[in-house]
Coordinates of C-alpha atoms and ligand atoms in Angstrom, one line a residue:
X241 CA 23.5 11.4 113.5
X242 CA 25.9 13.9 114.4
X243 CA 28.4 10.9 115.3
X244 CA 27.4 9.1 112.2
X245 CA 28.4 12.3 110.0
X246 CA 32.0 12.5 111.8
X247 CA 32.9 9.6 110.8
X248 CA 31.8 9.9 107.6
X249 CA 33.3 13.2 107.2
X250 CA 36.7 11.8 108.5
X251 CA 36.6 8.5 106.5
X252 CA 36.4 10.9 103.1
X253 CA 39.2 13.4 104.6
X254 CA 42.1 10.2 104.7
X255 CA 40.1 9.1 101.5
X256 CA 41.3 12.7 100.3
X257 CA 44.8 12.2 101.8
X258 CA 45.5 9.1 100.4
X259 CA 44.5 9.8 96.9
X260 CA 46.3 13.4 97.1
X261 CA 49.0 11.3 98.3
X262 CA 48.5 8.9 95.3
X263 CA 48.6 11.5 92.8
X264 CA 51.4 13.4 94.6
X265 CA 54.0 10.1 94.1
X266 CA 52.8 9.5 90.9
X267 CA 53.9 13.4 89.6
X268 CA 56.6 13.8 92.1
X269 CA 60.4 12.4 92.3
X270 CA 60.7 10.9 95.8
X271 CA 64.5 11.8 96.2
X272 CA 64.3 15.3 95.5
X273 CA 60.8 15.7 96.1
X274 CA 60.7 17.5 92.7
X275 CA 58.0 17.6 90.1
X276 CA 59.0 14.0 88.0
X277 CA 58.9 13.4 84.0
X278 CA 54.9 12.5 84.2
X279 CA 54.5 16.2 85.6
X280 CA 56.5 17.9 83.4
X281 CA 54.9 16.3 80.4
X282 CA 51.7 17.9 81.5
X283 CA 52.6 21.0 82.0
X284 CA 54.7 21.2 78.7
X285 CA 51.1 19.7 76.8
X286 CA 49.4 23.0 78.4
X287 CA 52.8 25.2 77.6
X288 CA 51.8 23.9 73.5
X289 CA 48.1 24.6 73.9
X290 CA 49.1 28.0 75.0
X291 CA 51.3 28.5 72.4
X292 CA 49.2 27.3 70.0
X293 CA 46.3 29.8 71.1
X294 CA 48.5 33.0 71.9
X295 CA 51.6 33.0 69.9
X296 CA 52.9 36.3 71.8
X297 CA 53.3 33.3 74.6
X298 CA 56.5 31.7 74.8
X299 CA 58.1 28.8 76.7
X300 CA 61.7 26.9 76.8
X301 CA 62.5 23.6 77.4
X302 CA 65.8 23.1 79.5
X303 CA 67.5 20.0 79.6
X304 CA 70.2 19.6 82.4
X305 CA 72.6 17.3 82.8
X306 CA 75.6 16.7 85.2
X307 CA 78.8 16.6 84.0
X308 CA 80.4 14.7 86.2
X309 CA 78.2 12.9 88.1
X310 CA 79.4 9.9 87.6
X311 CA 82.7 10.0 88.6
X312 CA 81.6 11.6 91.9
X313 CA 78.9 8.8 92.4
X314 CA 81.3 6.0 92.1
X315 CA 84.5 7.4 93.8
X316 CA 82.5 9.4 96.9
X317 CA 79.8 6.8 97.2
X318 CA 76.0 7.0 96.2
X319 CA 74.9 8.4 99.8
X320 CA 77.1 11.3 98.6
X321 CA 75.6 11.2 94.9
X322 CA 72.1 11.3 96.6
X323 CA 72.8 14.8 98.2
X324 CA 74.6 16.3 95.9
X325 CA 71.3 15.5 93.6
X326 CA 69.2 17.0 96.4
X327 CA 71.5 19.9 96.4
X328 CA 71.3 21.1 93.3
X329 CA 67.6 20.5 93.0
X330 CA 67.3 23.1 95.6
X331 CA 69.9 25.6 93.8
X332 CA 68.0 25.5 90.5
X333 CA 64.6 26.1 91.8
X334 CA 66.6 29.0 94.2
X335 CA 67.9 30.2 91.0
X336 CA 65.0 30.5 89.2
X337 CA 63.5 32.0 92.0
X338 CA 65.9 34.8 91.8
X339 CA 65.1 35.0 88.2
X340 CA 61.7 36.1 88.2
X341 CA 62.3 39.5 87.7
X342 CA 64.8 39.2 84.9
X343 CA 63.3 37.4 82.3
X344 CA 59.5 37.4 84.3
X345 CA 59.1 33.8 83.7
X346 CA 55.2 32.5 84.9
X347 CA 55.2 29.3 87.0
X348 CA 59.0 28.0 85.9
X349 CA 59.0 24.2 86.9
X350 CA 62.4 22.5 87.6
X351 CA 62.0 18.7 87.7
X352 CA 64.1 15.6 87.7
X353 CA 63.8 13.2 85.3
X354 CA 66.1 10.3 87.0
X355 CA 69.8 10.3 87.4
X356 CA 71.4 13.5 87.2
X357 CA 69.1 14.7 84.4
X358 CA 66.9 17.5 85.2
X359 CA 64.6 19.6 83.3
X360 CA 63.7 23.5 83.8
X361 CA 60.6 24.5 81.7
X362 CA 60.7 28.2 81.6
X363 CA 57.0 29.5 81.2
X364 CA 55.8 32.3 79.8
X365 CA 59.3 33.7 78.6
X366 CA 59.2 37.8 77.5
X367 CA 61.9 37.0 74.7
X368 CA 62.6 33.7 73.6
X369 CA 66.2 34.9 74.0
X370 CA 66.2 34.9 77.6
X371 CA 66.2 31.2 77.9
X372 CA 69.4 31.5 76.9
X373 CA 70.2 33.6 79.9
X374 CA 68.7 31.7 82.3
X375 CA 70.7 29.0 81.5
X376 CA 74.0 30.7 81.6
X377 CA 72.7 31.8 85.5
X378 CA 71.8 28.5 85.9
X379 CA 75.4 27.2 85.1
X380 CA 76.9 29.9 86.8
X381 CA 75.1 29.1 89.8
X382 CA 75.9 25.3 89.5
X383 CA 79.2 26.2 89.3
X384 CA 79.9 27.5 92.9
X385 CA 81.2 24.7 94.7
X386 CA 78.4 22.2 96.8
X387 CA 79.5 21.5 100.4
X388 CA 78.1 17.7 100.8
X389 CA 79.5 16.2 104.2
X390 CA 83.4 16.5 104.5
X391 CA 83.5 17.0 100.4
X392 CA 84.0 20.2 98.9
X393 CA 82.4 19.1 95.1
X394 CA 83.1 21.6 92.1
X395 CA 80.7 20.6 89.3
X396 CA 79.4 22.0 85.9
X397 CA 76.2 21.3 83.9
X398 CA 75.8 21.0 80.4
X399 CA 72.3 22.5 79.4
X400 CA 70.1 21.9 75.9
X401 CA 67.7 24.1 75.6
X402 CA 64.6 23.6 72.9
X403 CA 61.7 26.3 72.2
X404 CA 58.8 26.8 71.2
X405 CA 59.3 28.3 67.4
X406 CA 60.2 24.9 65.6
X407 CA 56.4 24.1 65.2
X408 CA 57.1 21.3 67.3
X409 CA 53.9 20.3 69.4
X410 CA 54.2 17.5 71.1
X411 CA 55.7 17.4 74.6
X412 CA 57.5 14.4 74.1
X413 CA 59.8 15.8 70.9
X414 CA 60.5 18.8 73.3
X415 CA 62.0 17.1 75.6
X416 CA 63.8 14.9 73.0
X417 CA 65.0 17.8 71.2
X418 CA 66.5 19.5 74.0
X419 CA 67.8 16.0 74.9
X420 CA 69.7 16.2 71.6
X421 CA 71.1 19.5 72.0
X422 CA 72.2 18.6 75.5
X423 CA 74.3 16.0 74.0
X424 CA 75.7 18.3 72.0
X425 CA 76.8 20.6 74.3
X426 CA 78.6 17.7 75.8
X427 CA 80.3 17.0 72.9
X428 CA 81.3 20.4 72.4
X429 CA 83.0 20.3 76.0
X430 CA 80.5 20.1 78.4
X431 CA 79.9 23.0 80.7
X432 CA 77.8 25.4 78.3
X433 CA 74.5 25.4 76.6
X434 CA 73.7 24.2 72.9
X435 CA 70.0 25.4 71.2
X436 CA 68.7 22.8 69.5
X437 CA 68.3 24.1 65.7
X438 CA 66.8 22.9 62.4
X439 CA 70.1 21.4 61.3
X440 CA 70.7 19.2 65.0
X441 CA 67.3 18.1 63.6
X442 CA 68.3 16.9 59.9
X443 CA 71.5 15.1 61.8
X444 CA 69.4 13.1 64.6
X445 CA 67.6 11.8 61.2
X446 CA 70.8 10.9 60.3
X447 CA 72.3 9.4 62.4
X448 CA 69.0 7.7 63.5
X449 CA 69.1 5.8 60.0
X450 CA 73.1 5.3 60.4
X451 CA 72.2 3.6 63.8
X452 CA 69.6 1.3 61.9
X453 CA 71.7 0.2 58.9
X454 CA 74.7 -0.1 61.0
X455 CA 73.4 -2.9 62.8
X456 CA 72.7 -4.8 59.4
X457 CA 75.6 -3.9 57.2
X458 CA 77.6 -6.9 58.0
X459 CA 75.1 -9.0 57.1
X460 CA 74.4 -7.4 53.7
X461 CA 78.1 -7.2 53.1
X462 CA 78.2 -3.3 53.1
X463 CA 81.8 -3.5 54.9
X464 CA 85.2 -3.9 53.1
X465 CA 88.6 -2.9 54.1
X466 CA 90.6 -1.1 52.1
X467 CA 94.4 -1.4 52.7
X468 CA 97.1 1.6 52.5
X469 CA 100.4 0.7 52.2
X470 CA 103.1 1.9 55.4
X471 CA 106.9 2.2 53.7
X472 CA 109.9 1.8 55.6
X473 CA 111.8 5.0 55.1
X474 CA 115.5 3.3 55.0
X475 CA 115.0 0.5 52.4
X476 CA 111.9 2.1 50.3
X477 CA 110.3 -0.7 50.5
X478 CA 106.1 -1.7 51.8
X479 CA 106.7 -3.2 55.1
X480 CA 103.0 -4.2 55.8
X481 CA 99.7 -1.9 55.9
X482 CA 97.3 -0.6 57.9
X483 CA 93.5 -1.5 57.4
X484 CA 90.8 0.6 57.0
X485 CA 87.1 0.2 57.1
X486 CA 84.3 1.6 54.1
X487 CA 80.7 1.2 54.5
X488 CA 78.5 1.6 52.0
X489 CA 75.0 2.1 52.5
X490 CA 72.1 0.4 51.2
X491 CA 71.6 3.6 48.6
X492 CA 74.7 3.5 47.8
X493 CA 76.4 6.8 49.3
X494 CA 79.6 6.4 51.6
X495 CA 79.9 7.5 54.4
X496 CA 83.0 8.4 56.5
X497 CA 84.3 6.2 59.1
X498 CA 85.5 9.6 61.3
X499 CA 81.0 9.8 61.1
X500 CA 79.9 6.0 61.7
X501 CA 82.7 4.6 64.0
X502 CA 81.4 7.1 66.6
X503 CA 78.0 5.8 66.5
X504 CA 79.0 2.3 66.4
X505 CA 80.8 2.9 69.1
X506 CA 78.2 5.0 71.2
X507 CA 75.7 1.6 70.1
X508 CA 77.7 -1.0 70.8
X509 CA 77.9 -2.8 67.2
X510 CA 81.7 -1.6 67.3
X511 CA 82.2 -4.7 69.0
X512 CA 81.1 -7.3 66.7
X513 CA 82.8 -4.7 63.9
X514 CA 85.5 -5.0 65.2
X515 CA 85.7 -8.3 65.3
X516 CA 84.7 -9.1 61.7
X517 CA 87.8 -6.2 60.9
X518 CA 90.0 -8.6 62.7
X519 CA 89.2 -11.4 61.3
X520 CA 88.8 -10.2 57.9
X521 CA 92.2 -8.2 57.7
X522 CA 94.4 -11.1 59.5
X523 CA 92.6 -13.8 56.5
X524 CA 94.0 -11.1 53.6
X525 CA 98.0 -10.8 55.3
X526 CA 97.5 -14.2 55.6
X527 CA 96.7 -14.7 52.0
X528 CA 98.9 -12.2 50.8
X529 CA 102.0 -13.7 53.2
X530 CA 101.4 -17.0 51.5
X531 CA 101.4 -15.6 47.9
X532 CA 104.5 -13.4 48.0
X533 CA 108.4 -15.0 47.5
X534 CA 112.0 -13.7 48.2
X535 CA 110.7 -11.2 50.6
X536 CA 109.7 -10.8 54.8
X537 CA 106.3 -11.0 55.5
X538 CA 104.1 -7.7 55.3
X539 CA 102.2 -7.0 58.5
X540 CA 98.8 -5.7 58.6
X541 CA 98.1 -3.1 61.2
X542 CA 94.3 -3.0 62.3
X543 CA 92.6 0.5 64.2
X544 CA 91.2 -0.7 67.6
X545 CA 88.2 1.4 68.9
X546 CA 87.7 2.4 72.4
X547 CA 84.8 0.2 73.3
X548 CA 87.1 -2.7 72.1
X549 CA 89.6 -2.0 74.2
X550 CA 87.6 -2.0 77.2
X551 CA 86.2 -4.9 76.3
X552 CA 87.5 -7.7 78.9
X553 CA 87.1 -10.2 76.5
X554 CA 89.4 -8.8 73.7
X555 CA 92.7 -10.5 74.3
X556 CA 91.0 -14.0 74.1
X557 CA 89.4 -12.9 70.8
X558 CA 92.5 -11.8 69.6
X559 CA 93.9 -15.0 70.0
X560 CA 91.4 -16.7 68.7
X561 CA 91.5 -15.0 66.0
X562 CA 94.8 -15.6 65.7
X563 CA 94.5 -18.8 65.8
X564 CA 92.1 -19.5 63.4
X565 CA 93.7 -17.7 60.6
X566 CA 96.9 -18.7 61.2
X567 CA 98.6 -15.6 61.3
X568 CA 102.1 -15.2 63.8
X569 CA 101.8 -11.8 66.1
X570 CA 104.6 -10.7 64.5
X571 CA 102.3 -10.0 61.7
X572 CA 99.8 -8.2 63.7
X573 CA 99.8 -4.4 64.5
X574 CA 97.1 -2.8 66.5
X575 CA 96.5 1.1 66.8
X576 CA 95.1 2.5 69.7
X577 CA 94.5 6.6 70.0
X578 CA 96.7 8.5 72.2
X579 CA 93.1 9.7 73.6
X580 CA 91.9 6.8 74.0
X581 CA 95.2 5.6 76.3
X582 CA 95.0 9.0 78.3
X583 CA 91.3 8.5 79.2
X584 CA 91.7 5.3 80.5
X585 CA 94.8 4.4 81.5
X586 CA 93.8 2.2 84.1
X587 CA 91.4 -0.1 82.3
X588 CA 93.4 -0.2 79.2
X589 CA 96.8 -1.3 80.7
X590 CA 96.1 -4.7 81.6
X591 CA 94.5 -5.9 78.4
X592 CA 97.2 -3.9 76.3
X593 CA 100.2 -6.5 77.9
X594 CA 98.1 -9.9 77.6
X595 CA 98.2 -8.5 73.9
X596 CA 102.1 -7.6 74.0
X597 CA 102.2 -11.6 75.3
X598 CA 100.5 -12.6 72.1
X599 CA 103.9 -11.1 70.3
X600 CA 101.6 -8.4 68.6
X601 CA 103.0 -4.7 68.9
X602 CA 101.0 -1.7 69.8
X603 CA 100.7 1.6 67.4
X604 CA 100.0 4.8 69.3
X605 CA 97.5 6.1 66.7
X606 CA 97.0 10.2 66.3
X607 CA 100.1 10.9 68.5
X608 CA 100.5 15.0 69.0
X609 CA 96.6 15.4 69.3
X610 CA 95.9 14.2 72.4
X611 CA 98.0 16.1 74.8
X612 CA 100.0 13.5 76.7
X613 CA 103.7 13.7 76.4
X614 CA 106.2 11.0 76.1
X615 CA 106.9 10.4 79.7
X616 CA 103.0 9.4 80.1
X617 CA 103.9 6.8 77.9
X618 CA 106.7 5.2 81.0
X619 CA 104.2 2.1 81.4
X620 CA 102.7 1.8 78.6
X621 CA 104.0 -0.9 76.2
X622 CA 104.1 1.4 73.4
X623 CA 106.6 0.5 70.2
X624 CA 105.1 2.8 67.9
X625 CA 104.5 6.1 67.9
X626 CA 102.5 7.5 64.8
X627 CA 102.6 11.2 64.1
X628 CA 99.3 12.7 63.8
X629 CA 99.2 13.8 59.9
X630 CA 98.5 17.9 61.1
X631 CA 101.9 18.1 62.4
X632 CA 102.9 16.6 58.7
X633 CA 100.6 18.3 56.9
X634 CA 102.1 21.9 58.2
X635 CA 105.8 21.0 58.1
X636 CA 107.2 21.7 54.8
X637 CA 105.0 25.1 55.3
X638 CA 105.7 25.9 58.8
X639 CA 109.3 25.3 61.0
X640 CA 107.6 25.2 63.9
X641 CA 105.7 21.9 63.0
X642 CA 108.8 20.3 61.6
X643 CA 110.8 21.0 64.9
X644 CA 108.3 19.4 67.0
X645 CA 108.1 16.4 64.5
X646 CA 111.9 16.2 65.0
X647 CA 112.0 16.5 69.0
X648 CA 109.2 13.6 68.7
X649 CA 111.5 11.6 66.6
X650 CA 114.4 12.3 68.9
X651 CA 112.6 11.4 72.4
X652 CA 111.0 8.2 71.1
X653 CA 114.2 7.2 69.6
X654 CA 115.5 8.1 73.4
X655 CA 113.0 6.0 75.0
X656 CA 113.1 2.8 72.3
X657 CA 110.1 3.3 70.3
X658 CA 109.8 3.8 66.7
X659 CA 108.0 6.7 64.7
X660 CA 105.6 6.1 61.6
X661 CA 104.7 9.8 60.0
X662 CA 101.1 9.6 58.7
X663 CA 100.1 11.8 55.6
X664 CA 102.8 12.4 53.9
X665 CA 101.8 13.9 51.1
X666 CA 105.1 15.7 49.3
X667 CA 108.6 14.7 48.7
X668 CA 109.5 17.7 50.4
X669 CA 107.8 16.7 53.7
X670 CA 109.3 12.6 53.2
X671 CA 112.6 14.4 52.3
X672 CA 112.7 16.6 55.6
X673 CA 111.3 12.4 57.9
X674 CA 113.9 10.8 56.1
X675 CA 116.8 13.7 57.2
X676 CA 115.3 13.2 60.7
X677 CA 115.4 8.9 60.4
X678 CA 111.9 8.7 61.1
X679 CA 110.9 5.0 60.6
X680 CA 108.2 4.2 58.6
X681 CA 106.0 6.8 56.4
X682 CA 102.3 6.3 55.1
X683 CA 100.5 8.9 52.8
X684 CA 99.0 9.7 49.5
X685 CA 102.5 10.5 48.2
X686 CA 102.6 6.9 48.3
X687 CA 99.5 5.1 47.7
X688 CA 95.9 5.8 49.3
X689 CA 94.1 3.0 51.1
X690 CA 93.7 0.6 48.2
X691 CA 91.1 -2.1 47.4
X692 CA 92.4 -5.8 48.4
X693 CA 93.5 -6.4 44.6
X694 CA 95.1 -3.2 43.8
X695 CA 97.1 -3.5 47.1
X696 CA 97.9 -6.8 46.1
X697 CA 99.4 -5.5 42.6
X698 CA 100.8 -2.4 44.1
X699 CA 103.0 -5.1 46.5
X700 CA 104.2 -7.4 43.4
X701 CA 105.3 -4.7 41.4
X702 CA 107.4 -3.8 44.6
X703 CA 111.0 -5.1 42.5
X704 CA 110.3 -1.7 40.0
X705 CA 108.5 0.4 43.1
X706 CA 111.6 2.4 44.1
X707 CA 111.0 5.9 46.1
X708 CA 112.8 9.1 43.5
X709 CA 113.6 10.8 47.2
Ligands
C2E285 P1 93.4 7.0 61.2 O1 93.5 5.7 61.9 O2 94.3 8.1 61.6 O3 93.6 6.7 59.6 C1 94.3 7.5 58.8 C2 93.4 8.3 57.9 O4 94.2 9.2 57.1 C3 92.6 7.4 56.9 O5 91.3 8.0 56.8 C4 93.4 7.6 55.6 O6 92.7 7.4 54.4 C5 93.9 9.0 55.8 N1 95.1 9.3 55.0 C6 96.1 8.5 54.8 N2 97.1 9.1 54.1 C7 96.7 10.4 54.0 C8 97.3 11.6 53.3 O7 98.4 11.6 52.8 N3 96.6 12.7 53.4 C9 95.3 12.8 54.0 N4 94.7 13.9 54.0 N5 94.8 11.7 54.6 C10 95.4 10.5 54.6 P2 90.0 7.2 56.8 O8 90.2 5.9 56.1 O9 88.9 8.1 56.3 O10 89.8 6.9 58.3 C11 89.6 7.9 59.2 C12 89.6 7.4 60.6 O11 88.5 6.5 60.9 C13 90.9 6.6 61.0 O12 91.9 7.5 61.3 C14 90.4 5.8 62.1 O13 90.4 6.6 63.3 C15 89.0 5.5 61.8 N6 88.9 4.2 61.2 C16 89.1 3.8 59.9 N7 89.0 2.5 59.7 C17 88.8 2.0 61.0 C18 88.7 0.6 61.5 O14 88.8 -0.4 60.8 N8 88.5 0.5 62.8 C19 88.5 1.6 63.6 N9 88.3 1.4 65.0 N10 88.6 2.9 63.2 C20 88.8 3.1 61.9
CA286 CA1 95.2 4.4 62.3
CA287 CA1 96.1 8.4 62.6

């Protein structure tokens, strides 16, 4: 009997083990060994209850991300990614550890959600405030360079942080919201926190029906280009355009494309946007070309997107395109950011010269916000530079502005490539580019981005057009 109950005893203890082990995996993350989404989500669902009962209790939702992560994971290897993940596990729960006196948090959990996302839910806060300096210990902390192997790895978190007063009570929108706010942090320039407000709320609602429309409007024909004229400053005279996109939404508003292009971009329907902006604004010069008499042909000059450019299929499409509406690359600008060509110089370069073969030129869009300087440009096939309209704006106002807009002028012209001012919106500032032989000029002063038929007017009345400057 005795026997018979030993065994018995000892079949349920591994019974016990396994299942322990079971639920263990189930709630855990097996790289870190830290508490995974499932067992966050449960503990957040009690943090609500809580709250909901006793609303002297208080929690905070962190929401960690790494700023760099990636870079480190692809250039150092994943074995090197792994620890540094492992690492800074073990430095947030340390942290929080240290902690306990400060803000007395109750049974603070940090888990890892996957990737380099990780999540700190701060229980029982004394002041809702104090989540708020937890976090700024936590980046601090973070901060201090990791030792992994032979690398010495400086990295930086960027945190969003959502709590408990919104009357929020699920734990899935927590965790969203904090998401949200994370993202903004990002995009405010990574390495800080952002609280996720009322406002962040009204925009992800936003931007959640952009994101839905968007992937309709070019089927509903909510897309037309509107075209504003570019002068060339010696003759007065429209040498081609530039395109540029409006979207009108099914209500009717407009929205911005400085708002949607962003989010097309982030989505991915920038791509076939892009494509119908090609197509679409090569068929109008083509048109247009084919009208006019006793004159060059007008380029059109069309805004390239990041995602585009990166995009390995693009010089093909361009050609294709091209081809099919029979327009020359002479007739053909495209604009790239001087951003965009700093990010990424690498990727960018190759497809930007099997353009240059298609006889197209390249515009350096926004030039003067993006902090290169004109020797990056040494490899780049650049032709164009076009000055960002703030320098323009300020000049006639401020010297300062108009003497950097004049050493731009004078180095491109140094290094071969021309200079379009963007904005110009007085004769004093087009009387100031033309002293300095800036190129080509585009602004309100003379025309704003017209629709296809009153660009198509403004060019045949071109004879009588004549600049008073
Ligand atoms: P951008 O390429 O720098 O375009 C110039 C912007 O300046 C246009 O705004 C234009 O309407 C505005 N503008 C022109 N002259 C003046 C002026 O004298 N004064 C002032 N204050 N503004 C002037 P828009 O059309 O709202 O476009 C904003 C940005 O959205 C563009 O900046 C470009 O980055 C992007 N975008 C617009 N259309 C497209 C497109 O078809 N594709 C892509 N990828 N981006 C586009
Ligand atoms: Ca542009
Ligand atoms: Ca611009």
């Amino acid at each position: 009997l005795r026997e018979a109950y030993d065994r018995l005893k000892s079949q349920v203890e591994r019974r016990i083990a396994v299942e322990d082990k079971l639920r263990y995996d189930a709630t855990h993350d097996t790289l870190t060994g830290l508490p995974n989404r499932n067992y966050i989500l449960l503990q957040l669902e009690d943090c609500v209850k809580r709250h909901q009962r006793n609303e002297e209790y208080h929690f905070a939702v962190l929401f960690m991300d790494i700023d760099n992560f990636k870079m480190i994971n692809d250039s150092l290897g994943h074995q090197v990614g792994d620890d540094l993940l492992i690492e800074v596990g073990h430095r947030l729960t340390a942290t929080l550890r240290s902690l306990d006196t400060v803000v007395r948090a109750g049974s603070d959990i940090t888990a890892r959600l996957g990737g380099d996302e990780f999540i700190v839910l701060l229980d029982g806060l004394k002041n809702i405030t104090d989540a708020a300096v937890v976090a700024d210990r936590l980046q601090e902390q973070i901060a201090e360079p990791f030792i992994i192997g032979d690398h010495r790895l400086a990295t930086t978190l960027s945190i969003g942080i959502a709590v408990d007063q919104e009357g929020r009570f699920s734990a899935e929108e927590l965790i969203r919201d904090a998401d949200t706010a994370m993202y903004r942090a990002k995009s405010l320039g990574k390495d800080r926190y952002a609280i996720f407000d009322h406002e962040m709320h009204e925009e992800v609602a936003q931007r959640m029906k952009i994101e839905n429309e968007l992937r309709h409007a070019i089927d509903q024909n909510q897309f037309e280009l509107v075209y504003q004229p570019i002068i060339e400053l010696t003759s007065s005279e429209i040498c081609g355009f530039e395109a540029l996109l409006r979207w009108t939404l099914s209500d009717g508003s407009l929205i911005s494309p400085d708002k949607f292009i962003p989010i097309a971009e982030e989505t991915g329907t920038i791509v076939s946007i892009g494509r119908w902006i090609l197509e679409n604004a090569c068929r109008q010069i083509k048109q247009w070309n084919d009208q006019i008499k006793d004159r060059a042909p007008l380029f059109i000059s069309v805004n390239l997107s990041k995602r585009q450019v990166v995009e390995h299929t693009l010089p093909q499409d361009i050609e294709q395109i091209l081809e099919q509406t029979g327009v020359t690359g002479d007739q053909l600008k495209l604009e790239i950011t001087e951003s965009l060509i700093m990010e990424q110089p690498e990727a960018i370069v190759d497809a930007l010269f099997k353009i240059k073969l298609l006889g197209i030129e390249l515009y350096m869009d926004d030039f003067g916000t993006g902090h290169s300087s004109l020797s990056c440009l040494h490899g780049f096939p650049i032709d164009v530079l076009k000055i960002d309209q703030s320098f323009i704006a300020n000049m006639d106002e401020n010297r300062d502005f108009a003497s950097v807009v004049h050493a731009i002028i004078m180095l491109a012209q140094n290094i071969g490539v021309r200079v379009t001012a963007e904005g110009i919106e007085n004769h004093d500032q087009l009387t100031q580019l033309m002293a300095m032989d800036c190129d080509y000029g585009q602004g309100f002063l003379f025309a704003k981005p017209l629709p296809a038929m009153k660009a198509w007017d403004l060019i045949q009345s071109q004879g009588e057009w004549r600049l008073s400057a």
